[in-house]
Every structure is written in C-alpha cells, then in structure tokens.
Coordinates of C-alpha atoms and ligand atoms in Angstrom, one line a residue:
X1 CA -8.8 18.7 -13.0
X2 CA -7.7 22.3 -12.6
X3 CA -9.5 24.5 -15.5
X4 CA -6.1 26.3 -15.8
X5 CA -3.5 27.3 -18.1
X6 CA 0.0 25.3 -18.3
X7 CA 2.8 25.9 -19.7
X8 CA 2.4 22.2 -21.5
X9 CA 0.4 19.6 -21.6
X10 CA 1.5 15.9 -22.4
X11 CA -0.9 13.3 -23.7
X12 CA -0.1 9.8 -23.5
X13 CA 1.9 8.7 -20.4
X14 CA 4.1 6.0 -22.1
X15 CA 8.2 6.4 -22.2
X16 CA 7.6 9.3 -24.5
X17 CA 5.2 11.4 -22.5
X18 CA 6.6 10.7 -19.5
X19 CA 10.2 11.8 -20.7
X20 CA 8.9 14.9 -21.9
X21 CA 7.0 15.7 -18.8
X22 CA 10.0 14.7 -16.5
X23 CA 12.1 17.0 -17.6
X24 CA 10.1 20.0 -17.9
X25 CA 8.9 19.8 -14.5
X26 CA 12.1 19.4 -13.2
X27 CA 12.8 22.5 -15.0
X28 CA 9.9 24.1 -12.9
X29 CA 7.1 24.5 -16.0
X30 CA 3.6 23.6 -14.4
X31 CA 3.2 20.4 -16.4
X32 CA -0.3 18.1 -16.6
X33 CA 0.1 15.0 -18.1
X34 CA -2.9 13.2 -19.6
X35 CA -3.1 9.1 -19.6
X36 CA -6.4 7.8 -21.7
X37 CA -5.6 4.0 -19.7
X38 CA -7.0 4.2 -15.9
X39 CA -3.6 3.9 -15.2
X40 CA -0.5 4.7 -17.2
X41 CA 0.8 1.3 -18.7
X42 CA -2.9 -0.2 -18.5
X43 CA -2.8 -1.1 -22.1
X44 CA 0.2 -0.5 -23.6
X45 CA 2.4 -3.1 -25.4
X46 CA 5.8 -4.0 -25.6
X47 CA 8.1 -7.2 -26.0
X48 CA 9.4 -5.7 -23.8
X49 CA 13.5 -5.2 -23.8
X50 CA 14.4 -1.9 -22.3
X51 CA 17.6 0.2 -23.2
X52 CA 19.8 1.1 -19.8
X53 CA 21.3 4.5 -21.6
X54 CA 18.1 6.4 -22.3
X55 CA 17.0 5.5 -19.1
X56 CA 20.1 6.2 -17.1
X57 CA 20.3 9.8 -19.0
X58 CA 16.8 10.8 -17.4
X59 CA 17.1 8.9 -14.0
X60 CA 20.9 7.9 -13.1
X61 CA 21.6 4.9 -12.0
X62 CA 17.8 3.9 -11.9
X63 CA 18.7 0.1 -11.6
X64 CA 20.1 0.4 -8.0
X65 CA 16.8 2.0 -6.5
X66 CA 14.8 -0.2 -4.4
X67 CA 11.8 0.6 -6.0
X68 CA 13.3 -0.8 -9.6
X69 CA 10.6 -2.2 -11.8
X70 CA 13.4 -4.0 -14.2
X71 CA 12.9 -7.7 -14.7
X72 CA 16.2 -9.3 -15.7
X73 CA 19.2 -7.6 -17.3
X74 CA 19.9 -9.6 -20.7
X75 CA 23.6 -11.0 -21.2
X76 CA 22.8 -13.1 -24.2
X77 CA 21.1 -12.4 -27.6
X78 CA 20.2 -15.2 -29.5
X79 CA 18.9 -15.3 -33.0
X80 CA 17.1 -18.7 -34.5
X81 CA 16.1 -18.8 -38.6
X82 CA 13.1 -21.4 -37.9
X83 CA 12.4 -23.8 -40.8
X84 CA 9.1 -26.2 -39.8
X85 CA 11.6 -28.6 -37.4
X86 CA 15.0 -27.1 -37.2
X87 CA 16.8 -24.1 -36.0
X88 CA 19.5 -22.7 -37.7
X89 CA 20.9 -20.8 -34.5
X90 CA 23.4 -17.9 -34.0
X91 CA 23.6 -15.5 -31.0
X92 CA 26.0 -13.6 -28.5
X93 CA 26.8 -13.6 -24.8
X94 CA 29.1 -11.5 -23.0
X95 CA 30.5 -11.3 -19.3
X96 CA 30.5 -7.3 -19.9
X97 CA 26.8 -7.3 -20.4
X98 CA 26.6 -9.0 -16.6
X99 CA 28.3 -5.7 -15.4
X100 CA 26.7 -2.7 -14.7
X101 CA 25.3 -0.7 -16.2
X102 CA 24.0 -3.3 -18.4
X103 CA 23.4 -2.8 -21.5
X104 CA 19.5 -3.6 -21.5
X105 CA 16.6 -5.2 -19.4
X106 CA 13.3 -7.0 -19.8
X107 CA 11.0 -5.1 -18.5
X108 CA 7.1 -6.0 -18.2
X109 CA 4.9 -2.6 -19.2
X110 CA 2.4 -2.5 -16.4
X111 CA 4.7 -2.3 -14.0
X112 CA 7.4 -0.2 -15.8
X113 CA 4.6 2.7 -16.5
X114 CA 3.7 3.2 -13.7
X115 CA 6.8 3.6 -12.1
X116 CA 8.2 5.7 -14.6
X117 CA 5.5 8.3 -14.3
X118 CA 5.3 8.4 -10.7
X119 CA 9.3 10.1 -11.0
X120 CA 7.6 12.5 -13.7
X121 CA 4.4 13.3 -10.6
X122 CA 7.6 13.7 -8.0
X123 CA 9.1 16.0 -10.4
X124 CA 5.9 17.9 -10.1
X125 CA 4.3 17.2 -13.3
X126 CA 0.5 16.2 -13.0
X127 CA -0.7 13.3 -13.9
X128 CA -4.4 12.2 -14.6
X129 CA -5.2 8.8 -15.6
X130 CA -8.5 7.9 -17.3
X131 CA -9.0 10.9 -19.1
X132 CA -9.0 10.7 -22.8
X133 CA -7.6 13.7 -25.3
X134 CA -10.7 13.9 -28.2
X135 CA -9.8 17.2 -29.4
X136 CA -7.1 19.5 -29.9
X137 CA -8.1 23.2 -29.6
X138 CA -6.8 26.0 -32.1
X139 CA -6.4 30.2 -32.4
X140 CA -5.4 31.9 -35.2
X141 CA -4.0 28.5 -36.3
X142 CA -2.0 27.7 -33.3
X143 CA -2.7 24.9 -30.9
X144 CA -3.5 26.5 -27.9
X145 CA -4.5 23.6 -25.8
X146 CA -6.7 20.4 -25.7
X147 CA -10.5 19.0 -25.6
X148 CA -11.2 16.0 -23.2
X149 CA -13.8 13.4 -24.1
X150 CA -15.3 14.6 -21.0
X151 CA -15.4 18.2 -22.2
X152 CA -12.7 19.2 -20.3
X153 CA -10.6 22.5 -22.0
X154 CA -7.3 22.7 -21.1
X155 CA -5.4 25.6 -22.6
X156 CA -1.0 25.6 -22.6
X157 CA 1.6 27.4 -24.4
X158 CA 2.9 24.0 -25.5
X159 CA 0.9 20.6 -26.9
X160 CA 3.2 17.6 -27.0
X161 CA 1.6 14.9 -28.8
X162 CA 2.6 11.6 -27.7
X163 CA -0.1 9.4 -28.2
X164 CA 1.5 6.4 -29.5
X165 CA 0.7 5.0 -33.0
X166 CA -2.0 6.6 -34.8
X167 CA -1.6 9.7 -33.4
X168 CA -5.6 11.1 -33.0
X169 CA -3.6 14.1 -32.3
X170 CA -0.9 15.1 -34.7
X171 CA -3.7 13.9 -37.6
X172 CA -6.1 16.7 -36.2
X173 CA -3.0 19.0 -36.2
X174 CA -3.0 17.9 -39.8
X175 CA 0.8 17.0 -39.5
X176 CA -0.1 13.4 -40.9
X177 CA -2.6 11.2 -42.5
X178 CA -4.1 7.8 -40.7
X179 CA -1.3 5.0 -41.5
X180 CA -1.4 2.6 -44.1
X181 CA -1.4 -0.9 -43.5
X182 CA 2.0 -0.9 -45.3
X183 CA 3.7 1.6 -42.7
X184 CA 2.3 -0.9 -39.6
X185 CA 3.1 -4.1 -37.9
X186 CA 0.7 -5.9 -35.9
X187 CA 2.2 -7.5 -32.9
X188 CA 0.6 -10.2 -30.5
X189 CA 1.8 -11.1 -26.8
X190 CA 1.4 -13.2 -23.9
X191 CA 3.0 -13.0 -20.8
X192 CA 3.9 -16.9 -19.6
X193 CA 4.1 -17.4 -16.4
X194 CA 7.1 -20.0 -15.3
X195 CA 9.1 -20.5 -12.0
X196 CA 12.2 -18.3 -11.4
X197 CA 14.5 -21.8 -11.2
X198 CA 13.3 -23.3 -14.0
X199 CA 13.8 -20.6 -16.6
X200 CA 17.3 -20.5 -14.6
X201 CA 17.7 -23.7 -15.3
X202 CA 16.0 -23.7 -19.0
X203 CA 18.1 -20.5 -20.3
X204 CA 21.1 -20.9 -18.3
X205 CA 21.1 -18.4 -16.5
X206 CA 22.0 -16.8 -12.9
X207 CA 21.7 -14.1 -10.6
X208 CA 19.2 -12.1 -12.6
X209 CA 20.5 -12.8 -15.8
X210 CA 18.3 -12.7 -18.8
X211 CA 18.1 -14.0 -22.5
X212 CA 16.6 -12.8 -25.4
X213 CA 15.9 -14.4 -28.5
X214 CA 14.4 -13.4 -32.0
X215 CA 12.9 -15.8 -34.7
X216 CA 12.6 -15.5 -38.4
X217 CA 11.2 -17.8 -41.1
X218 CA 8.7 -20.3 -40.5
X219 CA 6.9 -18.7 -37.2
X220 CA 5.6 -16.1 -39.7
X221 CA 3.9 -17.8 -42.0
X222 CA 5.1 -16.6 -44.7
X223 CA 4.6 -13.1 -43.7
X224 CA 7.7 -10.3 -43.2
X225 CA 8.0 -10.2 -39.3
X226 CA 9.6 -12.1 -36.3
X227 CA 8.5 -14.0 -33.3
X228 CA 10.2 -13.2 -29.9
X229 CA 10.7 -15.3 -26.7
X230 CA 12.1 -12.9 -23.8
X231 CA 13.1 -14.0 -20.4
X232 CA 11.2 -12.5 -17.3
X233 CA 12.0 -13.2 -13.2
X234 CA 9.0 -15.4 -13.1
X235 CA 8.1 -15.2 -16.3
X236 CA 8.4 -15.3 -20.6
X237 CA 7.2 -13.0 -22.7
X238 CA 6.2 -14.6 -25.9
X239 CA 5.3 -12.9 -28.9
X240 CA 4.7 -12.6 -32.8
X241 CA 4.8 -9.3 -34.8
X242 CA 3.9 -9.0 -38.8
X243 CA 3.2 -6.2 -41.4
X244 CA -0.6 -5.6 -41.2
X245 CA -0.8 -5.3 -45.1
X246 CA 0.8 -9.3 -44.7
X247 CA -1.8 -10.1 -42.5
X248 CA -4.4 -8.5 -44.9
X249 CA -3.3 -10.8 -47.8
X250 CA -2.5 -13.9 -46.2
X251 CA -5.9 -13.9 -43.8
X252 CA -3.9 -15.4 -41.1
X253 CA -5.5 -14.7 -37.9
X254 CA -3.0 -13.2 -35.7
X255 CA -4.4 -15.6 -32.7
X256 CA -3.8 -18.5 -34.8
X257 CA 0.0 -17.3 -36.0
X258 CA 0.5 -16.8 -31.6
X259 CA -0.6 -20.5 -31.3
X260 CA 1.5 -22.3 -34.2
X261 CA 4.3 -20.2 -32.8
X262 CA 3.9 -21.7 -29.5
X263 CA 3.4 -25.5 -30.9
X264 CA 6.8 -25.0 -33.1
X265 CA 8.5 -28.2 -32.3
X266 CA 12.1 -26.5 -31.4
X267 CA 10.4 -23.5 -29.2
X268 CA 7.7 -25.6 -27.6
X269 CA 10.4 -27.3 -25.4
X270 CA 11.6 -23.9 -23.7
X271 CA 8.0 -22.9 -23.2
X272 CA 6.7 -26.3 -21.8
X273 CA 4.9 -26.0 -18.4
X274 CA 3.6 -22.7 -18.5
X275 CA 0.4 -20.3 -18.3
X276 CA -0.6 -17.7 -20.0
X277 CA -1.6 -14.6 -17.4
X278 CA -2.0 -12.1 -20.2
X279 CA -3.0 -11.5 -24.1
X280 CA -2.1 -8.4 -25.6
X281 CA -2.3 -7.1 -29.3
X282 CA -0.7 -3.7 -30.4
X283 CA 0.0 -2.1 -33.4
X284 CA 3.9 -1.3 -34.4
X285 CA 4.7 1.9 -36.5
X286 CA 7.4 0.9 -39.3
X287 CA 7.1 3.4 -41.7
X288 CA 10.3 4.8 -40.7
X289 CA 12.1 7.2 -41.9
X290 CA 10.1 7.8 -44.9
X291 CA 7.0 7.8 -42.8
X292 CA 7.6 10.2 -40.0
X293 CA 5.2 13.7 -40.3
X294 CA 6.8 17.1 -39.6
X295 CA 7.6 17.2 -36.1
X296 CA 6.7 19.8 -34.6
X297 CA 4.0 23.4 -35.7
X298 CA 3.2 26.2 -33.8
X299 CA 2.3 25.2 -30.1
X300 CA 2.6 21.5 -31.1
X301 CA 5.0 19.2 -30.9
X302 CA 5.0 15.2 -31.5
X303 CA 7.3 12.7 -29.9
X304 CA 7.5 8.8 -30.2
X305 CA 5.5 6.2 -31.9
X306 CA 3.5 8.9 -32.7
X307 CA 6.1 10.1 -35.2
X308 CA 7.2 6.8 -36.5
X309 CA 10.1 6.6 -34.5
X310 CA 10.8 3.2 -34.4
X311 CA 13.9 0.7 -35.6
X312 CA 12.3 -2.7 -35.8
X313 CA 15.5 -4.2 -37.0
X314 CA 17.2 -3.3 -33.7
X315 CA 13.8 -3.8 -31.9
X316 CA 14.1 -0.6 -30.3
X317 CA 11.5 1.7 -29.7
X318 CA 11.1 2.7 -26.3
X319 CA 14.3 4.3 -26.3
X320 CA 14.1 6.2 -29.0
X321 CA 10.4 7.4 -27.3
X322 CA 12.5 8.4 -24.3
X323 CA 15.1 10.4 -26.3
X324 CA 12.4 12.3 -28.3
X325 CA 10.2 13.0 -25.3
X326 CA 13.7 13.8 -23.3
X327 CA 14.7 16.5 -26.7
X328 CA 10.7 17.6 -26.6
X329 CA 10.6 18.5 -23.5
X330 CA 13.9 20.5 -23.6
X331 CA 12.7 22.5 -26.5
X332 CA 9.4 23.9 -24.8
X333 CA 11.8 24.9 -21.9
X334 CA 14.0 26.6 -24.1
X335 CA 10.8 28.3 -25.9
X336 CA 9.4 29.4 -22.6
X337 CA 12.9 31.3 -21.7
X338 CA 12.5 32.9 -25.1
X339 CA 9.0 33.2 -24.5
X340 CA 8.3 32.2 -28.5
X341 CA 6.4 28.7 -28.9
X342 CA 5.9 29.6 -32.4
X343 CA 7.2 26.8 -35.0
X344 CA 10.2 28.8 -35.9
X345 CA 11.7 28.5 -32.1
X346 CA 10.0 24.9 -32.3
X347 CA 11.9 23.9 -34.8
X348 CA 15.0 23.4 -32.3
X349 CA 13.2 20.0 -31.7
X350 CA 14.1 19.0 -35.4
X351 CA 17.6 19.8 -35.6
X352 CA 18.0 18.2 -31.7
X353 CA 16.7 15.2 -33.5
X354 CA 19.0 15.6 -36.5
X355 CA 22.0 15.5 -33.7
X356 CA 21.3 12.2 -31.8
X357 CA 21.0 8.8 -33.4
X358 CA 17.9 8.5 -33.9
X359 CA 17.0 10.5 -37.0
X360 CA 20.6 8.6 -38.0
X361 CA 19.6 5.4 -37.8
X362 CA 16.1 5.7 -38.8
X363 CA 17.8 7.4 -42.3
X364 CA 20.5 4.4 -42.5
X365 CA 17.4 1.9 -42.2
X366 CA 14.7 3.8 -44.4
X367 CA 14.9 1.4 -47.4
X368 CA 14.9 -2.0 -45.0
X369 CA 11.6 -3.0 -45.4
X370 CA 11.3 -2.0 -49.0
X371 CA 14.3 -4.3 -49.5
X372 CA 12.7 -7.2 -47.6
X373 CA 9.3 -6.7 -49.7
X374 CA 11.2 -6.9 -52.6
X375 CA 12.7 -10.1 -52.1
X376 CA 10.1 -11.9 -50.5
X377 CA 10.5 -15.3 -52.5
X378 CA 14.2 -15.5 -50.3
X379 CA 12.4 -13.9 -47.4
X380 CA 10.6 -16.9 -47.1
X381 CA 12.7 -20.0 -49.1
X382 CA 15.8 -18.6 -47.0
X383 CA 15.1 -20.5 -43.7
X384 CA 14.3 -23.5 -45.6
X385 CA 17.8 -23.4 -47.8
X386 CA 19.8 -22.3 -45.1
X387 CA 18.5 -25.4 -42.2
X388 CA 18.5 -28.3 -45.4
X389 CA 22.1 -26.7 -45.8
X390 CA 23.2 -27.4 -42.1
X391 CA 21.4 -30.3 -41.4
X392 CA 23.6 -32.1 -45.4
X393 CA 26.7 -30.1 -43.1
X394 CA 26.0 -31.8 -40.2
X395 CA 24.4 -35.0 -40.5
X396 CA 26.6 -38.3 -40.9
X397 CA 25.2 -40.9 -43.4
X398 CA 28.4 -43.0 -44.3
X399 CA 28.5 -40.7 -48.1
X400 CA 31.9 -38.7 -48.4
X401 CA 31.4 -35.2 -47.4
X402 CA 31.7 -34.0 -51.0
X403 CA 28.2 -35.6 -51.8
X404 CA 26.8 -33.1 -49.0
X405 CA 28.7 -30.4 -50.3
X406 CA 28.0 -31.1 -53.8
X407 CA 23.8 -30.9 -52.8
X408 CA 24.4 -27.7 -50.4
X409 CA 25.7 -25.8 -53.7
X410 CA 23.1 -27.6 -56.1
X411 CA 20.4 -26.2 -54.0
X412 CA 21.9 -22.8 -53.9
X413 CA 22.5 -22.4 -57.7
X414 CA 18.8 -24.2 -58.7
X415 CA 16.9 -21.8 -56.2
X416 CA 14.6 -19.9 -58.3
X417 CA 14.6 -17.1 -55.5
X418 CA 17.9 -17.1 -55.0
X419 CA 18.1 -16.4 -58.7
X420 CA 15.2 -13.8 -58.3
X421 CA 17.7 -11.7 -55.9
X422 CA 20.9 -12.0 -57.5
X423 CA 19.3 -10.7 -60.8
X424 CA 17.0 -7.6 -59.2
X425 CA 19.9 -6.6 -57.3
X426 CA 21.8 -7.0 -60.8
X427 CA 22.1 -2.9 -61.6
X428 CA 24.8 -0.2 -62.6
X429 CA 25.1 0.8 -58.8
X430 CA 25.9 -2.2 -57.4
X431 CA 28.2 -3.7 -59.9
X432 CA 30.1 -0.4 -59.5
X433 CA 30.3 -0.6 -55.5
X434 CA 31.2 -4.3 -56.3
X435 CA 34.2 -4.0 -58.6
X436 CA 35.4 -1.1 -56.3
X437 CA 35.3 -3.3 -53.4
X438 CA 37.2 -5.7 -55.4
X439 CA 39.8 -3.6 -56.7
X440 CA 40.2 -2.0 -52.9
X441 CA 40.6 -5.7 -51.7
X442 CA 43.0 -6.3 -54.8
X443 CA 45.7 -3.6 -54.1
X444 CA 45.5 -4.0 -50.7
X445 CA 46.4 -7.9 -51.0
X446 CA 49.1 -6.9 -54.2
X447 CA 50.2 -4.1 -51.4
X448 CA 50.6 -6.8 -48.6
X449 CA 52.7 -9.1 -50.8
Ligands
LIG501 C1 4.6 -6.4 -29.6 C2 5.5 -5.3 -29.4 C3 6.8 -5.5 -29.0 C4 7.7 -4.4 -28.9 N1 9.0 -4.7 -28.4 C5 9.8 -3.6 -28.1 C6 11.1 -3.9 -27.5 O1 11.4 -5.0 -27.1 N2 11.9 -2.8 -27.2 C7 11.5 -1.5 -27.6 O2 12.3 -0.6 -27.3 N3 10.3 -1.3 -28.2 C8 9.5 -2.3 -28.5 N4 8.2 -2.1 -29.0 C9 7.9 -0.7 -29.4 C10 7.6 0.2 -28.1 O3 6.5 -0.5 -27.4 C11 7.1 1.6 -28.5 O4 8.0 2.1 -29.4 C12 7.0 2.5 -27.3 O5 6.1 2.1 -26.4 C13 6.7 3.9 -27.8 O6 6.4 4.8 -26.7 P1 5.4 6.0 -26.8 O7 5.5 6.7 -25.5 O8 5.7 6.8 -28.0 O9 4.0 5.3 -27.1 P2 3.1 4.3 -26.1 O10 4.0 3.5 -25.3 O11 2.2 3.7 -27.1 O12 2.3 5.3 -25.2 C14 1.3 6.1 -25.7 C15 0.4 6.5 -24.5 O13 -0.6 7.4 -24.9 C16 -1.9 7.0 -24.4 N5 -2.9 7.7 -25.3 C17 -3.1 7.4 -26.6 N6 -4.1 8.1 -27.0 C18 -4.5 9.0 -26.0 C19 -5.5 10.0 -25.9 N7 -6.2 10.3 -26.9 N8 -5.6 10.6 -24.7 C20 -4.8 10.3 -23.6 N9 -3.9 9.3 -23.7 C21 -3.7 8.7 -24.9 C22 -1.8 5.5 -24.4 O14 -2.8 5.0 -23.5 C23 -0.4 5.2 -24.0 O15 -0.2 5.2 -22.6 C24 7.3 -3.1 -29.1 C25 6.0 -2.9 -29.5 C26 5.1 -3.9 -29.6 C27 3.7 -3.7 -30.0

C-alpha cells in the first residue's frame, strides 16, 4: 500500500463505501478504499432485495450490462401472518414491476460486492481487500487519517467511516457509544440451493421473475422480528431476523429459531428439496432515528449502517447505504473545491441528508419499534386471532354463518391483549385525532347528501 496522502479514505467496501468512493473518484480525488474481508462482500449479510433507483442514480441502467450480478427482479410481494399451521396471506403483484426498470432485485452479496467495487477501482478509486482499519489517527482534534492492524498510517483530508454496524470507527471518533441490545436485530441466513424450473414452477414465475415474501407471528417465537423467504435464479434465500435484547430474554438460540422456521408446516412445502450452501449471521442496526450519532466532525464523516440508517419496516437498507455514501462522497468533493474539510463545510452532508428521504422516513418511523414493544401481548396473540378468525370465515361445518361470526367477534372483544391495546392507546391525543377524523368524515358524508 502506497504510504501517501489522499484526499479520502473509505473503510468498509459495502454499498455504502463503495458509493462514496465511486463518486469521488469519478470526480478525480485520489481515493483508497479499505475492505477488512479478503474480498469485498466476503462476509457481509443481506436478505438480500436490492432497490433499482439508488443503483440506477450511481450506475445507469446497470441491469442491461453483461457483467450484471442481479439475480431475479421481483414482481410480487407477498406478506404471510404465520400462526403454528395456517397462513393468513396478503401480497401484491404487478405487470409494471416486470418492466424495466424494475422496481427491485434479489441480489446474492458475494457476488453483488464485488461487482460493485470493481466500477468504484475503474473509477480510479483503490481498493485493498484484507486490510483491517484498528485505529483512527487524530491532530489538534481532527481526524487526519487511519491506523491499519498491520501498522499501516494512512493520512487524508477526509475519513469516511463506513464500517457497517458497530462502527469501530465513529465510536473512536467518539460520535457514538457501542449499541444496545435494544437498538439491534440479529439476523440469520442460508442460501438454499434449488433448480431454476422448479422455483419457476413453485413461485409461479417466468422469465427472470422473482418473489419475495415476509413472515410475522409464529416463525419468531414470540420475539419482535420476521422471517423472509426470497427467490434467487437457482436459489432461495431464507432467513429469520429478531431484536437481540428478544433473543437475550427468550434464550432462543438463533440456530434453533432458523430450523423451526424451515420445519413450519405451510413454508416447508416451498422449501422442500433443497440444500443449504451457506450459513450466515449478521447483526441489523434498528435504532433508527432516535439512534443515529452526529454525522459527520472535522475530517470525518459516517455513512450507512454505521449511522443507523436503516428502515426495517420497508426492509431497506442497502439503499439508503448507497444514498448516504452517494451524499458523502459529494460533500468531500465540494470541501476539497473549498479546500475546508472542517465540520462546519462538513456539515453539508447533514442537511443533503435532511433533503432526500431518508432522514424522512427514518423520522416518520422513529417510534415503530417502541410501538411494537409496547404492545407485545397483540404482537404475539395477533397471528393467532387473526388465522382462528379466517379459518371460523372460511371453513364450512353445516352451522349458519352467524354462529362463525358470532365466535370471530367473541374472540375479539374477550382478548385480554386486544383489550391491553385499545386501553394504552386510550389518551387525550388520540381521542382528539379520533373525533376529528370523525367529524371530517361526518360533514363530508352530510356534504355529499
Ligand atoms: C439478515 C439481513 C437481511 C437484510 N436484508 C436486507 C434487504 O433485503 N434489503 C436491504 O436493503 N437491506 C437489507 N439488510 C440491511 C443491509 O444489509 C445493510 O443495511 C447494508 O449492507 C448496509 O451497507 P453498509 O455499506 O453501510 O454496511 P455493510 O454492508 O455492512 O458493509 C460494511 C463493510 O465494512 C467492512 N469493515 C467493517 N469494519 C472494517 C474495518 N475495521 N476495516 C476495514 N473494513 C471494515 C465490512 O467487512 C463490510 O464489507 C439486511 C441485513 C441483514 C443482516
């Protein structure tokens, strides 16, 4: 490695780091981006569904290249609240999702990773794999570069941290404390190996279609999280992901939650027939919002996982690591033109951030989880209600309907948890923003007459 000064150095060549890099070498800043894995992608995790816009803002059109490392593009989202033997289902397909530019792809990380950072090395950035950032190196309180394990010093008017979930670096910056099992999710994965035609033929799908679908209730045990089952060309990607402070109290071993995922009696069937060619266990920032550490001091920026950025409700990530690195990487060039890398031309990064959706959405979805903790009891009675419901709708057993109907609302109304919620959520607020829904809905009806 050249002993040298840059004008940045990246660390952590995942969609983040590789965004940032991109663009700055495009811009003509020398560039060195360090990847701790002996190849970029070695060991990183993801479900993995892929979002075409980010993408397609960095590298246009990437889907028609040759050299394309997307697996399918997805035309159907289902979603499946899993009680211990039914499947109360719900989803979407659409004919505009087959055109392009899709709207997403699976993707499988390996492969994705390494083809992602080889445009940032023909951009001109340089990448070493297998080098591992211990240390980040300060002057008169400004990061002026980095420490290898090796004992490598690389020196660079810009650091930009993205180093995925427990940042190393942007804790030694002191921009944030190590998280709390509260602010994580641990996720679990194997990669299934199944013939093209018979996931064709399984899903329902053809010419290079893909289907996604997300699972609540009984696959978590209990636990706030959701399973996943994603389709791949010649293979599934199966996995599990719960808060870490569930796992702490429950003492489920994440193995054990992969296994009695796979043996649930409705999932089993679409999995039947394969192998697993790969394990993998990662942890999932999901702090959000009220989690995510200053972004940015003098010489140092942080981008990605590494700042929390992450909407587990929409299951995106990546994207918003692409954007970030993307708005990063934009910043430092605009700093070098002013010549300032101090925080106060730094702080451009922020109020990019503020612009686009991420910031946005991560606000909108701050008090999610808190939500969902608070009303664990329906969290996990919910799937239960809801497929006893459906099956009294659905099943035939010579009673008149009203019988079914009659138990469907018993079971509602006697529901201790159901109760539970109603009552908690019982405050000043909402019965305001109730009774002026109601009264908006009342004049408009009395208007209509
Ligand atoms: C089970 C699971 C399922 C997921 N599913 C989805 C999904 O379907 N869609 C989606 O959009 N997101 C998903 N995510 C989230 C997504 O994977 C992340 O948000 C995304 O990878 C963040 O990118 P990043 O570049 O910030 O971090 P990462 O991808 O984690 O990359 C960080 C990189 O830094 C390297 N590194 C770390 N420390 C050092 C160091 N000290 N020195 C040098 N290099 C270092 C790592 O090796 C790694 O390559 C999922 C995550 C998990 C775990």
């Amino acid at each position: 490695m050249a002993d040298d000064k840059f004008d940045a150095i990246v660390v952590g060549a995942g969609p983040a780091g590789v965004s940032a890099a991109l663009v700055m070498a495009r811009a003509g800043l020398n560039v060195v981006l360090l990847e701790r894995g002996e190849y970029p992608g070695a060991k990183n995790v993801q479900g993995a569904v892929l979002y075409t816009k980010m993408l397609d803002d960095l590298i246009p059109g990437f889907w028609k290249s040759p050299d394309s490392p997307m697996e399918r593009h997805v035309t159907e989202q289902r979603f499946w609240i899993l009680s211990k033997d039914a499947a109360a289902q719900a989803g979407f397909k659409s004919d505009r999702w087959a055109r392009e530019p899709h709207n997403c792809y699976t993707i499988i990380r390996t492969n994705f990773d390494r083809w992602f950072s080889k445009k940032a090395e023909e951009a001109g950035a340089q990448l070493f794999s297998g080098v591992t950032v211990s240390d980040v190196l300060k002057k008169d309180g400004r990061v002026v570069g980095i420490k290898t394990s090796e004992g490598d010093e690389l020196f660079a008017d810009v650091v930009i941290a993205c180093d995925g979930v427990n940042s190393m670096l942007a804790q030694q910056v002191g921009l944030m404390d190590e998280w709390k099992a509260d602010e994580v999710a641990l996720g679990v994965k194997e990669i299934l190996e199944m013939p093209k035609e018979k996931i064709e033929d399984r899903f329902c799908l053809e010419n290079g279609e893909g289907t996604t679908i997300e699972m609540f209730g009984d696959v978590t045990q209990g636990m706030l999280g959701y399973a996943f089952l994603y389709t791949n060309k010649e293979s599934l990607s199966i996995g599990v992901g719960c808060k870490l402070s569930h796992y702490q109290k429950s003492r489920v071993r994440p193995y054990d939650l992969m296994e009695y995922v796979k043996k649930h009696p409705i999932l089993r069937r679409l999995i039947a027939g394969s192998k697993t060619v790969e394990y993998s266990s990662h942890l999932i920032p999901e702090g959000g919002y009220n989690s995510m550490p200053p972004l940015y001091t003098d010489g140092f920026l942080v981008a990605g996982d590494a700042a929390q950025m992450v909407n587990a409700a929409h299951r995106e990530g990546s994207n918003f690591a692409m954007t970030a690195g993307q708005l990063a990487g934009e910043t430092v060039i605009e700093a070098k033109k002013a010549g300032d890398f101090s925080s106060k031309t730094l702080s451009l990064y922020r109020k990019k951030m503020e612009s686009t959706y991420i910031l946005k959405d991560l606000f909108d979805h701050r008090e999610l989880e808190n939500s969902a903790e608070r009303h664990m009891p329906l969290v996990q009675q919910g799937p239960d209600l809801l497929c006893e419901s459906l099956y009294d709708f659905f099943h035939v057993d010579g009673l008149p309907k009203r019988v079914g109907y009659e138990r469907i609302l018993d079971r509602g109304l006697k529901n201790k948890a159901v109760h539970e919620a109603l009552w908690k959520e019982m405050n000043v607020r909402n019965i305001v923003t109730g009774l002026k829904y109601g009264l908006m809905a009342g004049k408009k009806w009395l208007g209509g007459r």
